Amino acid sequence: MKSRLTLRNAEAAPLKAIEPFGAGAFAERIQRDLKAGYRLISFFAHKASSHTTRLYAVIAYDDDGLIRVAATNVADSFESLTPDTPQAHLFEREIFEQTGIIPKGHPWRKPVRFIAAAPEEAGVMKFHRVEGAAIHEVAVGPVHAGIIEPGHFRFQCEGETVLHLEMALGYQHRGIERALKDGPDKRSIHYMETAAGDTTVGHATAWCQALESLAGVDISFRARAIREIALELERLANHVGDIGALAGDIGFLPTAAWCGRLRGDFLNMTAVLCGNRFGRGLIRPGGVAFDIAKPQVADILNRLDEAYEGLDTAVPMLFDSPSVLSRFEETGRLSIHHAVDLGLVGPAARACGIEHDVRKNFARRPEPSTRFTISTCNTGDVLARGMVRWLEIQRSIAYVRDRIRSLPDDATMRPMKALRPAHFTVSLVEGWRGEICHTVITGADGKLAACKVVDPSFHNWMGLAAAMRGQQISDFPLCNKSFNLSYCGHDL
Amino acid sequence: MGLIDILFARAKQGHRTIGFPNDAPVLPELFQGRPAVRPELCQAGCGKCADSCPTGAITVPAHIKNPELLLFATSDDASDGGDALSLDLGRCLFCGECGKACTEKAIEFTKEYRLAATSREALKLTGETFELAKALDEKSLKVFGRSFKLRQVSAGGCNACEADINVLNTVVFDLGRFGIQFAASPRHADGLLITGPVTRNMELALRKTWDAVPEPKIVIAVGACAISGGLYAGHAETRSGVPPWLKVDLYIPGCPPHPITILDGLLRLLDKLDK
């Protein structure tokens, strides 16, 4: 009897517990799950030996806090899941690009990161095209007008209305997953801290959780609390920055200016913890590299109070202004059905009314004493994505206050051990953009045989494309900002 | 929400622009700035600092204990064993591991935030002295000194350098007061400010952007990635930093550099700082 492996968040199991299904049963199991509303959070190919390549599908059962892993061995092709379950579309393109294994029946087998293209052909592919005398095409990027990462957007427009938006990414591809193999070594944690630099704490935490589970090391409650505080500070800085940027994009300058400043105040709180505004150097396998002393607790609490006071004038003013609401409401609207079909995560999903958040659904046991409420809206527009952030800001501030006041007394670092050979683990963290998923497999020698890093942006870029349908092209910057996705996190 | 409310809120938010450069900058208590390198304290051959470094930034005398580091060395790098201890700020991630590894305090991180340099050579620290970035020549200052517009290109940057460059545009740093601005089009720019290890997939776009900037023009490399490739040096997917077909006028090290470090570098280049 073939069976799936059932895991909790950051729990490792021997690789042999995963018995591969036959191709038909594999596809059937996954499709049944996805149609029942469970989510595909990772799907990748691993060349286990010179003659075996195995597909792993990792599925989240949010309500039960469980992760189920199914596998099948493949030769040179498999039946694509995408036509019935669109969540799989980018994963399958990625599998094809990385291994040449063909997802048969996939509607568009295009590059994801242009890993094999000639340098001058990055971004060159056959874009979907709307034909007709009244149709025009707009190409933007890879170099954008602001101080942001590169990516290419191709719009099909009829007048001002966007009929379709397609993205070509991959310009940021640095070969991170490849470089992680055969580790962990002294470079690994730095790859994770720079996988998406604005999510340093999120990716570093997911990575350390994965290694700790493979090593069978439990970090102290104090270290866990400090990681959680740092993760919330990262969320606060980015959410505050995003609300300011939304205000800036519609020319509501007071909130744009104030949030720009307040964002920095949160980055500076992270620097109080470890000296670096992005949390570089804080999260390390075995715990955290910096403890929080009493004066730092008082300092952070003071700074939180001051920042909250600033936010409490800056943000409600934005959402109370009719001129702002008229720009935010109904703009870039995404239905819950689309969001579920595409497998959206994070604030973008919660803004469509999807109630999932790793901090609640996959809380690591024993749970912290603080109760956690998932922040949702249900209109799926720019306003909802802004409001979810504002709700999360208020709840995160309360959470950090609670956690930092009641830090458990313990060591901050526990010695790491060797990784158990031939094990499999999945580690989830709710980063500020959404679910970060690291799947790590060790080989017979205890070294890393495969590392699959899924940044929330990997799920969500298609959400932005879907939200742009029928919108005015002039609203693209606003819609884009309301998602604020990572290019390097996608391109790795 | 009426105009009066906004004005009240405005009064409450207050004036927030920092006093730098007239006042000393406020840096985090745990800030790690330029490391002091003291070869005279180095116990030749221990090599613990070099072993701990994730980017091969450190050269130890006589021999390197860990030959794996050579994998990431490039031809312009002297990490095959020099005469004395040295640390390449252009590769440094400021993780502080070498400082922790050295029991003799031959490498110790200080709170010095002034890190920018005019030449790649100046970033190779062999002692406690450091040549701060020099101003442009008089002719260039005449062109750029009062209005300097940069086009930023992220070429594999992780969005940390980008974020702390962006922050210079906030009311806190108010970059515009120095006559420095970021331009949307390269055709309106006086130069490029580059971040990231320059991925293979971005090299062509970088070249086209450079070609679109009118002469005379400046190149500024921000962050370990742009200067040397940083952690991504030697990756087949990158060009290990700003490619040789561009001549860099200003290097601003860090991972990422603190906004004050970036601002300090820009102001030195434009001769707007006395010390």
PDB file of C-alpha atoms in Angstrom, chain A residues 11-12 41 43 54 94 107 139 148 165 180 251 262 441 447:
ATOM      1  CA  GLU A  11       9.272  18.095  11.313  1.00  0.00           C
ATOM      2  CA  ALA A  12      11.689  15.746   9.585  1.00  0.00           C
ATOM      3  CA  ILE A  41       2.844  24.647  -1.582  1.00  0.00           C
ATOM      4  CA  PHE A  43       6.189  20.756  -6.323  1.00  0.00           C
ATOM      5  CA  ARG A  54      11.364  11.755  -8.432  1.00  0.00           C
ATOM      6  CA  GLU A  94       9.946  25.241 -13.412  1.00  0.00           C
ATOM      7  CA  PRO A 107      -0.906  25.031 -21.813  1.00  0.00           C
ATOM      8  CA  ALA A 139       6.248  46.570 -22.935  1.00  0.00           C
ATOM      9  CA  ILE A 148      13.360  48.547  -7.824  1.00  0.00           C
ATOM     10  CA  LEU A 165      -0.769  41.097 -18.666  1.00  0.00           C
ATOM     11  CA  LEU A 180      22.877  25.331  -1.450  1.00  0.00           C
ATOM     12  CA  GLY A 251      -0.500  61.313  -4.856  1.00  0.00           C
ATOM     13  CA  LEU A 262       7.971  55.276  10.045  1.00  0.00           C
ATOM     14  CA  ILE A 441      16.295  16.605   1.565  1.00  0.00           C
ATOM     15  CA  LYS A 447      24.713  16.619   3.165  1.00  0.00           C
TER      16      LYS A 447
END
